[in-house]
PDB file of N, CA, C and O in Angstrom:
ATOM      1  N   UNK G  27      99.323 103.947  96.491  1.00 74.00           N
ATOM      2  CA  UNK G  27      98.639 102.746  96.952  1.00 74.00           C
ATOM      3  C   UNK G  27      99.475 101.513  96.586  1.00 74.00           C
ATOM      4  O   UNK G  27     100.356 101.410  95.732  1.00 74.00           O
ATOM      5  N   UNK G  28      99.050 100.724  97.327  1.00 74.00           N
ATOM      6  CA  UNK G  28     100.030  99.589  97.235  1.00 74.00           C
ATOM      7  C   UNK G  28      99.650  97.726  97.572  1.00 74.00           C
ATOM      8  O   UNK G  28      99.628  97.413  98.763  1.00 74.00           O
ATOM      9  N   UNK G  29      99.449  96.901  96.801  1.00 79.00           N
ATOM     10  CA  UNK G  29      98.697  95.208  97.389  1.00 79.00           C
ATOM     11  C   UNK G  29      99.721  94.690  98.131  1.00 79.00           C
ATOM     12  O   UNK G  29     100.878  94.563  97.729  1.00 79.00           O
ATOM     13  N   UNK G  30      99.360  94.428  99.073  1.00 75.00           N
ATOM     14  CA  UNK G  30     100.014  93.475 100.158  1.00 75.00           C
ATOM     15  C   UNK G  30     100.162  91.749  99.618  1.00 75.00           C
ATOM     16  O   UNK G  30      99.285  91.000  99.188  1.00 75.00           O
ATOM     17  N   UNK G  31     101.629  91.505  99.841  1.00 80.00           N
ATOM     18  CA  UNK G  31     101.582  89.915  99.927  1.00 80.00           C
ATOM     19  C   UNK G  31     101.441  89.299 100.648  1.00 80.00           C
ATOM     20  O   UNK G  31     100.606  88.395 100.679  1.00 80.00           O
ATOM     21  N   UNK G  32     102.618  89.741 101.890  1.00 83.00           N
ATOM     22  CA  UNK G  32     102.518  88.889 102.958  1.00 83.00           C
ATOM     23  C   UNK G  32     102.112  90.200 103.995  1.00 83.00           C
ATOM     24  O   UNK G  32     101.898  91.373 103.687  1.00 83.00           O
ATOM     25  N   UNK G  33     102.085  89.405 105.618  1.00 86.00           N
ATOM     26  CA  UNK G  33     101.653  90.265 106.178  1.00 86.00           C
ATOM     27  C   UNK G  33     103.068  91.426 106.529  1.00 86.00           C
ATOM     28  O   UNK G  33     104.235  91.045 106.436  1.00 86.00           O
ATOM     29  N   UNK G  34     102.658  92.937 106.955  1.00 85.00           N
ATOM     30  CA  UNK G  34     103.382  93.630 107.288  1.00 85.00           C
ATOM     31  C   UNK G  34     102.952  94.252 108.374  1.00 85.00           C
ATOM     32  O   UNK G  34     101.757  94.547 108.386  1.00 85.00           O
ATOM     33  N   UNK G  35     103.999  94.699 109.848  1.00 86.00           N
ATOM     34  CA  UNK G  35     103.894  94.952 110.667  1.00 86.00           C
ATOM     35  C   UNK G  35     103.855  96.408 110.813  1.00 86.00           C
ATOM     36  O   UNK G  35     102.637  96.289 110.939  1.00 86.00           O
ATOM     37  N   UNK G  36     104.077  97.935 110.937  1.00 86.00           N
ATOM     38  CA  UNK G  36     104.866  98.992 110.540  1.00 86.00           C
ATOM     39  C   UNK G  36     104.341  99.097 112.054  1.00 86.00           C
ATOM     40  O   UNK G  36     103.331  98.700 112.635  1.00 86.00           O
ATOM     41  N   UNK G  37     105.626  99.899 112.471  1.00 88.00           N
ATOM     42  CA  UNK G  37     106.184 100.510 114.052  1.00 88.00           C
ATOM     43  C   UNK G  37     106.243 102.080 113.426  1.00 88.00           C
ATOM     44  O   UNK G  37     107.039 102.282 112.509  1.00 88.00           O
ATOM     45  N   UNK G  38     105.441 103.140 113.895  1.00 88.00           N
ATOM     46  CA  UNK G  38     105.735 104.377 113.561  1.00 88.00           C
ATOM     47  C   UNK G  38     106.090 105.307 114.950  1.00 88.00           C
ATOM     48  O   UNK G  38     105.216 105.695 115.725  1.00 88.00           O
ATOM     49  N   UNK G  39     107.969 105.664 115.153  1.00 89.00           N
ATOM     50  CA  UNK G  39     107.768 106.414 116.194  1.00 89.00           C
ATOM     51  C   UNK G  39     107.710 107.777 116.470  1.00 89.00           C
ATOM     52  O   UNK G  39     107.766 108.679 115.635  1.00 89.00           O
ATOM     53  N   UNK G  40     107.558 107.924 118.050  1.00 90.00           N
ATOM     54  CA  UNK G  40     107.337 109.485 118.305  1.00 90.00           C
ATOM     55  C   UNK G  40     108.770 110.786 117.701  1.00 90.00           C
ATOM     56  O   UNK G  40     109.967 110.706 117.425  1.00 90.00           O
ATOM     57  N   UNK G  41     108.109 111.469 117.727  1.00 90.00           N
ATOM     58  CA  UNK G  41     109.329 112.535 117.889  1.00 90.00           C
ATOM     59  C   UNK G  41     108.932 113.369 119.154  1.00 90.00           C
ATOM     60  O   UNK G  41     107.903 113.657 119.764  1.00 90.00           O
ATOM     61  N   UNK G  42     111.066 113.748 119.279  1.00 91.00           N
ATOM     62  CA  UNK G  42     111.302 114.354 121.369  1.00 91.00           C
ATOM     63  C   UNK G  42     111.995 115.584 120.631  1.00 91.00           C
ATOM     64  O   UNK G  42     113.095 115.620 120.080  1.00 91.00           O
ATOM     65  N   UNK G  43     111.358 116.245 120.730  1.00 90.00           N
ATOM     66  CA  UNK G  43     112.411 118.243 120.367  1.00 90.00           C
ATOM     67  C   UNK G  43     113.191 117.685 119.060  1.00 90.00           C
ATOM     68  O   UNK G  43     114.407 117.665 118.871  1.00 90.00           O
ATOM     69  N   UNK G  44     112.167 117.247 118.226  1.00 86.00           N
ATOM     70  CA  UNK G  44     112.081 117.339 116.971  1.00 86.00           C
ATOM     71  C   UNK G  44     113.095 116.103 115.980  1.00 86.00           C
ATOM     72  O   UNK G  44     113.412 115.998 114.795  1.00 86.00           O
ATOM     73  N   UNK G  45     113.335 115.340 117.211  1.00 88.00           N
ATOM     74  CA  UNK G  45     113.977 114.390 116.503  1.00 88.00           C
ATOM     75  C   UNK G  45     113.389 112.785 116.912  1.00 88.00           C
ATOM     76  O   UNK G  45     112.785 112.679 117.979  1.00 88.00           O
ATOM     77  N   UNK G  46     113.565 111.654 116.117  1.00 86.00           N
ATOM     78  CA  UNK G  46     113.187 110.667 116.374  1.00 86.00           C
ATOM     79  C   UNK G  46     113.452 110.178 117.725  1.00 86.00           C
ATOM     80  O   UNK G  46     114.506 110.181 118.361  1.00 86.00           O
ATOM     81  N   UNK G  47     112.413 109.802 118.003  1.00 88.00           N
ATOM     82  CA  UNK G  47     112.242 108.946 119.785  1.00 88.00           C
ATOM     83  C   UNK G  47     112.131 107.827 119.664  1.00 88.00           C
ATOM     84  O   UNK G  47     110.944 107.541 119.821  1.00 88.00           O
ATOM     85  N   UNK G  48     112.934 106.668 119.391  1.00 84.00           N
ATOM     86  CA  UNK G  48     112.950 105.534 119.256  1.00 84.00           C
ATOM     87  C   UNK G  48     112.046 104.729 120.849  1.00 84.00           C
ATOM     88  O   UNK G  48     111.522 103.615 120.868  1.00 84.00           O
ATOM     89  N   UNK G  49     112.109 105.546 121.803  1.00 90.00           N
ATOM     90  CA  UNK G  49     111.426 104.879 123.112  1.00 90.00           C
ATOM     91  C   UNK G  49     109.937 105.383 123.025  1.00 90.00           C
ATOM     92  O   UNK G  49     109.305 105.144 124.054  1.00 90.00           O
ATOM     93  N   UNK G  50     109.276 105.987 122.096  1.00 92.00           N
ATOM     94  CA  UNK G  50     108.025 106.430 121.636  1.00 92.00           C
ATOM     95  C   UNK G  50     107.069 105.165 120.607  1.00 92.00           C
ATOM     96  O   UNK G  50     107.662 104.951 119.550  1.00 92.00           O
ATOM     97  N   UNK G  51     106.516 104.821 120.670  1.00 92.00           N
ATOM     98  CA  UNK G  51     106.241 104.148 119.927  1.00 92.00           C
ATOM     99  C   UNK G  51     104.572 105.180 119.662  1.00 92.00           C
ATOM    100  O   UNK G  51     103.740 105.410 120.540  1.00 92.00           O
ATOM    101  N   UNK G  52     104.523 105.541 118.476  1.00 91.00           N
ATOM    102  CA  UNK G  52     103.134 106.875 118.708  1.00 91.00           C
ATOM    103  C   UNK G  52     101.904 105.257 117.831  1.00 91.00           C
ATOM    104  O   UNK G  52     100.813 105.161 118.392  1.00 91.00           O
ATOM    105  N   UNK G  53     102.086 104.480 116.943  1.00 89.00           N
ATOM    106  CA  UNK G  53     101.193 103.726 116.256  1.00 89.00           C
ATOM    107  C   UNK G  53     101.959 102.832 115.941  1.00 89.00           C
ATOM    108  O   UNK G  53     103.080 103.004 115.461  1.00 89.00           O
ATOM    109  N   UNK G  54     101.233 101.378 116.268  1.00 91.00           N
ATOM    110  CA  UNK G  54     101.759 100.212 115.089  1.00 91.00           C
ATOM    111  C   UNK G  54     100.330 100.068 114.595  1.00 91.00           C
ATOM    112  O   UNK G  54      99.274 100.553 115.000  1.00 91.00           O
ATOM    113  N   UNK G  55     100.682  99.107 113.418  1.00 86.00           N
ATOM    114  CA  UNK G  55      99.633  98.666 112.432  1.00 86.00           C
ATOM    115  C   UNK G  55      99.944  97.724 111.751  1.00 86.00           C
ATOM    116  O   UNK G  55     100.955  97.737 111.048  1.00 86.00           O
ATOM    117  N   UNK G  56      99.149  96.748 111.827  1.00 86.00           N
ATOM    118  CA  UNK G  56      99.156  95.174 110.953  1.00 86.00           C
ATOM    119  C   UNK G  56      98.384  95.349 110.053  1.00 86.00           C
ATOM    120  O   UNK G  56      97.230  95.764 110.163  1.00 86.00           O
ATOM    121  N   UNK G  57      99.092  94.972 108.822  1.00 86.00           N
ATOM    122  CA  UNK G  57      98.206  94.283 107.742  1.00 86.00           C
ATOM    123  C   UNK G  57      98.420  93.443 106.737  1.00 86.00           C
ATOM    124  O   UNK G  57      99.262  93.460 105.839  1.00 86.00           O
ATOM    125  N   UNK G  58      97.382  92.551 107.044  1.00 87.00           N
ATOM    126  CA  UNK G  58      97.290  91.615 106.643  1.00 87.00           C
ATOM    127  C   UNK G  58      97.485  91.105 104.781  1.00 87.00           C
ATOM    128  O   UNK G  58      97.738  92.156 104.192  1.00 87.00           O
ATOM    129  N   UNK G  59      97.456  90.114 103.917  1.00 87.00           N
ATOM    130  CA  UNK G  59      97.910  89.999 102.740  1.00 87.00           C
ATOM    131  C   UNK G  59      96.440  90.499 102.157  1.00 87.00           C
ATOM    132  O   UNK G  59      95.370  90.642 102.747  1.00 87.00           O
ATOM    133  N   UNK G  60      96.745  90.677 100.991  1.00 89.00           N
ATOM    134  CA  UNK G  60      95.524  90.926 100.074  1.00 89.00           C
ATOM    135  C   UNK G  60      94.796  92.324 100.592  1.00 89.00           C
ATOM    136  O   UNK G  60      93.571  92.309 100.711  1.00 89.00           O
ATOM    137  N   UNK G  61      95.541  93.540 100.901  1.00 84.00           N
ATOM    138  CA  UNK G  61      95.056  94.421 101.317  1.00 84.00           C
ATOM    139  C   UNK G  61      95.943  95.462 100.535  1.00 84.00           C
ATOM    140  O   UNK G  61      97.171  95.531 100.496  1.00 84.00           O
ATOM    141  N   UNK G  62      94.758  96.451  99.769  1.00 83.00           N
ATOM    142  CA  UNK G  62      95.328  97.671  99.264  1.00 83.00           C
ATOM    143  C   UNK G  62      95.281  98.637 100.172  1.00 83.00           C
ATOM    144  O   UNK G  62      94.256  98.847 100.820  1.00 83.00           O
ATOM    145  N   UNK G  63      96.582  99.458 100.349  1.00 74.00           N
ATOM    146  CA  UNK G  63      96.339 100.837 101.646  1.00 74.00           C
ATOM    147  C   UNK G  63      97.444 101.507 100.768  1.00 74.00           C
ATOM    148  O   UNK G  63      98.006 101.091  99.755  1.00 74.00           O
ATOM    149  N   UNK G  64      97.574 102.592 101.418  1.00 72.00           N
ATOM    150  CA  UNK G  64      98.066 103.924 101.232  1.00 72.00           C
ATOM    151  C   UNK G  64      99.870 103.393 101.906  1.00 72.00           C
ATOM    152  O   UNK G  64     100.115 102.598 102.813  1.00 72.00           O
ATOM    153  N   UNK G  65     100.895 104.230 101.002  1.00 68.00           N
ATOM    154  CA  UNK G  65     102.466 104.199 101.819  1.00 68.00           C
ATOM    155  C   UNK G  65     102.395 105.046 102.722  1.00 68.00           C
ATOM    156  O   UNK G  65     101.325 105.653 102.760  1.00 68.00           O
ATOM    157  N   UNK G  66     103.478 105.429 103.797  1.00 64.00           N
ATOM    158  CA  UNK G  66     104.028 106.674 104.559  1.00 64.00           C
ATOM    159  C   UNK G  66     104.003 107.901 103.395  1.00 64.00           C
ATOM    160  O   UNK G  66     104.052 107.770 102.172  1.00 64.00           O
ATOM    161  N   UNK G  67     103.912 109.128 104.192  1.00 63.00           N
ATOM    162  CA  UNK G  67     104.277 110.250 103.330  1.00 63.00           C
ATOM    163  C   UNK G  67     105.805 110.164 103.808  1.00 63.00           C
ATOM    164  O   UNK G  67     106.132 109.278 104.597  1.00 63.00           O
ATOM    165  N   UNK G  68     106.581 110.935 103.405  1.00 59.00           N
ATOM    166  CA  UNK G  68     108.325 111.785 103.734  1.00 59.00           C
ATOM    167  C   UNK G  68     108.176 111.740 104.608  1.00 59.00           C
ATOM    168  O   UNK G  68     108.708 110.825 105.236  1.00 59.00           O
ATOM    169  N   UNK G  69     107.373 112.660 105.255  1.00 60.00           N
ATOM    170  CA  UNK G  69     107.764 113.077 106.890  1.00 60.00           C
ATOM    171  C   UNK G  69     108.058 111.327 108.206  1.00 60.00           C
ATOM    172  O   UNK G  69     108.791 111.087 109.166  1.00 60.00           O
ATOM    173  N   UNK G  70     106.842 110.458 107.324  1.00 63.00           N
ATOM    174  CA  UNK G  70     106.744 109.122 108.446  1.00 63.00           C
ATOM    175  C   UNK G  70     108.224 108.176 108.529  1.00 63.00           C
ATOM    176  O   UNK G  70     108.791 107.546 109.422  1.00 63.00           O
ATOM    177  N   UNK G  71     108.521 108.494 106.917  1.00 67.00           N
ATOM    178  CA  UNK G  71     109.690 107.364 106.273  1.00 67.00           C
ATOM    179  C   UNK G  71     110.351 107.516 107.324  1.00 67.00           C
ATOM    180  O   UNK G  71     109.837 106.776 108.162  1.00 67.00           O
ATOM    181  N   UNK G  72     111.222 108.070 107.769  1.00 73.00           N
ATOM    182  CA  UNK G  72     112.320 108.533 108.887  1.00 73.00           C
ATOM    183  C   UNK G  72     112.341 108.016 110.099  1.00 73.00           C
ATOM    184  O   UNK G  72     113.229 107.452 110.738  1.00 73.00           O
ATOM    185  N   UNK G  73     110.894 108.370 110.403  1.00 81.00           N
ATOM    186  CA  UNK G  73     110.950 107.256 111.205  1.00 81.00           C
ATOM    187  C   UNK G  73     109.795 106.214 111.658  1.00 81.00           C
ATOM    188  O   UNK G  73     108.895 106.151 112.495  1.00 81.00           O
ATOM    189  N   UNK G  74     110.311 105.487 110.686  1.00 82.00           N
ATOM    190  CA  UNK G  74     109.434 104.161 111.162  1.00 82.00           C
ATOM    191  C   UNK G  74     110.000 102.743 110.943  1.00 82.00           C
ATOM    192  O   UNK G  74     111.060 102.596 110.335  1.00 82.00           O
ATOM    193  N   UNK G  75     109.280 101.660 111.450  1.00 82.00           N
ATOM    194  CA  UNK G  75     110.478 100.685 111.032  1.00 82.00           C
ATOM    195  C   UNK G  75     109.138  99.493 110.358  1.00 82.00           C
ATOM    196  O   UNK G  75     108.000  99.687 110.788  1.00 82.00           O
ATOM    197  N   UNK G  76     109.280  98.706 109.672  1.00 82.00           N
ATOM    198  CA  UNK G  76     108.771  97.735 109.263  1.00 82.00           C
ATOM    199  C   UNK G  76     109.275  96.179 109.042  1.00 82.00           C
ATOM    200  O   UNK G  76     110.314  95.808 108.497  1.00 82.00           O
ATOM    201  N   UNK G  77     108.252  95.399 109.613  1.00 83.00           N
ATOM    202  CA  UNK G  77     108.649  94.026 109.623  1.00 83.00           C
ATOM    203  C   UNK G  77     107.413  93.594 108.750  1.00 83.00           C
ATOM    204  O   UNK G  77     106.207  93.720 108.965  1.00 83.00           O
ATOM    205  N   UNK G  78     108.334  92.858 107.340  1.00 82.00           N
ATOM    206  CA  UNK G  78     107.532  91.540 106.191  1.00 82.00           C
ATOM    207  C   UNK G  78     107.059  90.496 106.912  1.00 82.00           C
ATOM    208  O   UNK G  78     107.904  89.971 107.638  1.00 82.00           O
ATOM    209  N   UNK G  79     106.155  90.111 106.934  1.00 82.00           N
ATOM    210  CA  UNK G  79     106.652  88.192 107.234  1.00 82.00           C
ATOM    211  C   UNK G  79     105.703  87.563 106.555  1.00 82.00           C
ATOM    212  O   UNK G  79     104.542  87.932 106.381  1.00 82.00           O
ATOM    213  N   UNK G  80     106.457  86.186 106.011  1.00 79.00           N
ATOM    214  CA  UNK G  80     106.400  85.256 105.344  1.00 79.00           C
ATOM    215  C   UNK G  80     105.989  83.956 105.915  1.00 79.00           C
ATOM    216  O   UNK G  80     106.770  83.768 106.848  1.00 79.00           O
ATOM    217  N   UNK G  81     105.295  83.116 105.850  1.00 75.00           N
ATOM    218  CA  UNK G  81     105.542  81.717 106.384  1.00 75.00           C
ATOM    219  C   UNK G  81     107.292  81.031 107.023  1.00 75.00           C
ATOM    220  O   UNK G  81     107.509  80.237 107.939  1.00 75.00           O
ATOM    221  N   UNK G  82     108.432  81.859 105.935  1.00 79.00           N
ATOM    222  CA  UNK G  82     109.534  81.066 106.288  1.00 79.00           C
ATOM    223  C   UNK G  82     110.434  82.248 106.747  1.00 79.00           C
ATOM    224  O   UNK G  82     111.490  81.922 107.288  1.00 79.00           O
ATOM    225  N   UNK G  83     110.227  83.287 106.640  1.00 78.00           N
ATOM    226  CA  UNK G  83     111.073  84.102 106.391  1.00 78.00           C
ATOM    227  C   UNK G  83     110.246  85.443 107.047  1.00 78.00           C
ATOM    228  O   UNK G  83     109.026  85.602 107.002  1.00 78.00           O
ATOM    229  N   UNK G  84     111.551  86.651 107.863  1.00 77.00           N
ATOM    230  CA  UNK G  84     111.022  87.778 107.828  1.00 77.00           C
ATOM    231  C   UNK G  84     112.388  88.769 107.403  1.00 77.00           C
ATOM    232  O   UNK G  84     113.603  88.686 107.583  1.00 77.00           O
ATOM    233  N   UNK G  85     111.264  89.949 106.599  1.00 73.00           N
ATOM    234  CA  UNK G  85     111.720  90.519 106.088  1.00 73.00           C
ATOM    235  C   UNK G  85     111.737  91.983 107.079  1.00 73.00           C
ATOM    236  O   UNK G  85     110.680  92.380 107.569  1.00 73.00           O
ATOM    237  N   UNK G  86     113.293  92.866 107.355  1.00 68.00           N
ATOM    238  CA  UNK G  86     112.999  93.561 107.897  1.00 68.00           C
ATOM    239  C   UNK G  86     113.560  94.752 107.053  1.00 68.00           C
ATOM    240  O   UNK G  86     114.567  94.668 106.350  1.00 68.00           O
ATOM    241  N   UNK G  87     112.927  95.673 107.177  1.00 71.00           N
ATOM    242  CA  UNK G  87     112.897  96.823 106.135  1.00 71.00           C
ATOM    243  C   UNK G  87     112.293  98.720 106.838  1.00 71.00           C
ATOM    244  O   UNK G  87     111.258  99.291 107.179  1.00 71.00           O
ATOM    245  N   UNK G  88     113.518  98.947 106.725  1.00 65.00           N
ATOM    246  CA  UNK G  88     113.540 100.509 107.452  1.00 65.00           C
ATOM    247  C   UNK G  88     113.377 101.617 106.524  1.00 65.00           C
ATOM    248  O   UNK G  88     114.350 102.015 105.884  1.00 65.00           O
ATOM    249  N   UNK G  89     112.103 102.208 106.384  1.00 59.00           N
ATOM    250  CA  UNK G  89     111.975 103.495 105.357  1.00 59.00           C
ATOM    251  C   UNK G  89     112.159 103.070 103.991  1.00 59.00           C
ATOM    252  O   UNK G  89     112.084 101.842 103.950  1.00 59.00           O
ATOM    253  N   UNK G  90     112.370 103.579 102.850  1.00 53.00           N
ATOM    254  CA  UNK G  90     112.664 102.964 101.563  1.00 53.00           C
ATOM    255  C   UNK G  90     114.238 102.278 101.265  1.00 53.00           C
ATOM    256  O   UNK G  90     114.548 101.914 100.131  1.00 53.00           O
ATOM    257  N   UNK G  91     115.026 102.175 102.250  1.00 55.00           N
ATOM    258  CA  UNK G  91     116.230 101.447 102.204  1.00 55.00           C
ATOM    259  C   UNK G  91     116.370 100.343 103.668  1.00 55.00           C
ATOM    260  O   UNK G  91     115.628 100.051 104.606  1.00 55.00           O
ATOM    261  N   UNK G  92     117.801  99.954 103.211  1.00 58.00           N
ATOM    262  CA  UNK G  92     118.183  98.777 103.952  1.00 58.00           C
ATOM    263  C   UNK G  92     117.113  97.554 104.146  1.00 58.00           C
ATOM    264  O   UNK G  92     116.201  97.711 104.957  1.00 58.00           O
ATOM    265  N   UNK G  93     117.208  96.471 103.487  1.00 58.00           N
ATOM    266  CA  UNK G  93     116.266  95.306 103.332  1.00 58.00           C
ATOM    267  C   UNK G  93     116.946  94.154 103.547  1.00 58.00           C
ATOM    268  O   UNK G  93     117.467  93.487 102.653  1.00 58.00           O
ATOM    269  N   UNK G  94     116.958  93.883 104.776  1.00 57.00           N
ATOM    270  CA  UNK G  94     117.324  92.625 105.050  1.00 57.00           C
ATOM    271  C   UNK G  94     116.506  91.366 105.529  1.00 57.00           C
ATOM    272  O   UNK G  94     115.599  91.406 106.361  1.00 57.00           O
ATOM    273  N   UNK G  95     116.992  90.175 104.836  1.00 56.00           N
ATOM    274  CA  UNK G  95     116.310  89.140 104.560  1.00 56.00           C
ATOM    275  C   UNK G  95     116.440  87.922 105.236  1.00 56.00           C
ATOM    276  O   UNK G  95     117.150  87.125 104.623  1.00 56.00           O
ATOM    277  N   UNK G  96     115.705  87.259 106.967  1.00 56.00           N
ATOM    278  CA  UNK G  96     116.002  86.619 107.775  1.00 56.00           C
ATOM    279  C   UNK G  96     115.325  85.383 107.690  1.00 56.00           C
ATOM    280  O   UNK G  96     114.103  85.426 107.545  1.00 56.00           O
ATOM    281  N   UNK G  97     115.961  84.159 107.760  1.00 53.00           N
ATOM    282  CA  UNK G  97     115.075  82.760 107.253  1.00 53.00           C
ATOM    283  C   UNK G  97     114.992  82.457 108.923  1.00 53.00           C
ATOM    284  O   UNK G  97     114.407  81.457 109.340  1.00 53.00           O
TER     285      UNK G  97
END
């Protein structure tokens, strides 16, 4: 489980003969700050993509790596 600061976007996509389908989009989900929810299990990390955002800033962040930080 995990408290939200700012809001977060998460893009979770399909899989095509067992590999990520980036032209799938199977769920997105917003949520909003001040909200406790549950992470991805393993299997989602892979593929999904997530966007932070901030009043000034978004944060874009793929699975538990690569975090890059856009004003």
């Amino acid at each position: 489980m995990h408290l939200h600061e700012l809001f977060e976007m998460r893009i979770l996509f399909g899989l095509s003969g067992g590999q990520v389908d980036y032209c799938k989009i199977e769920h997105i989900h917003l949520t909003p700050p001040q909200i406790l929810h549950k992470g991805l299990n393993d299997c989602d990390l892979s593929r999904h993509l997530t966007l932070r955002l901030s009043a000034n800033e978004i944060y874009y962040i793929r699975g538990n790596n690569n975090v890059i930080s856009i004003s």
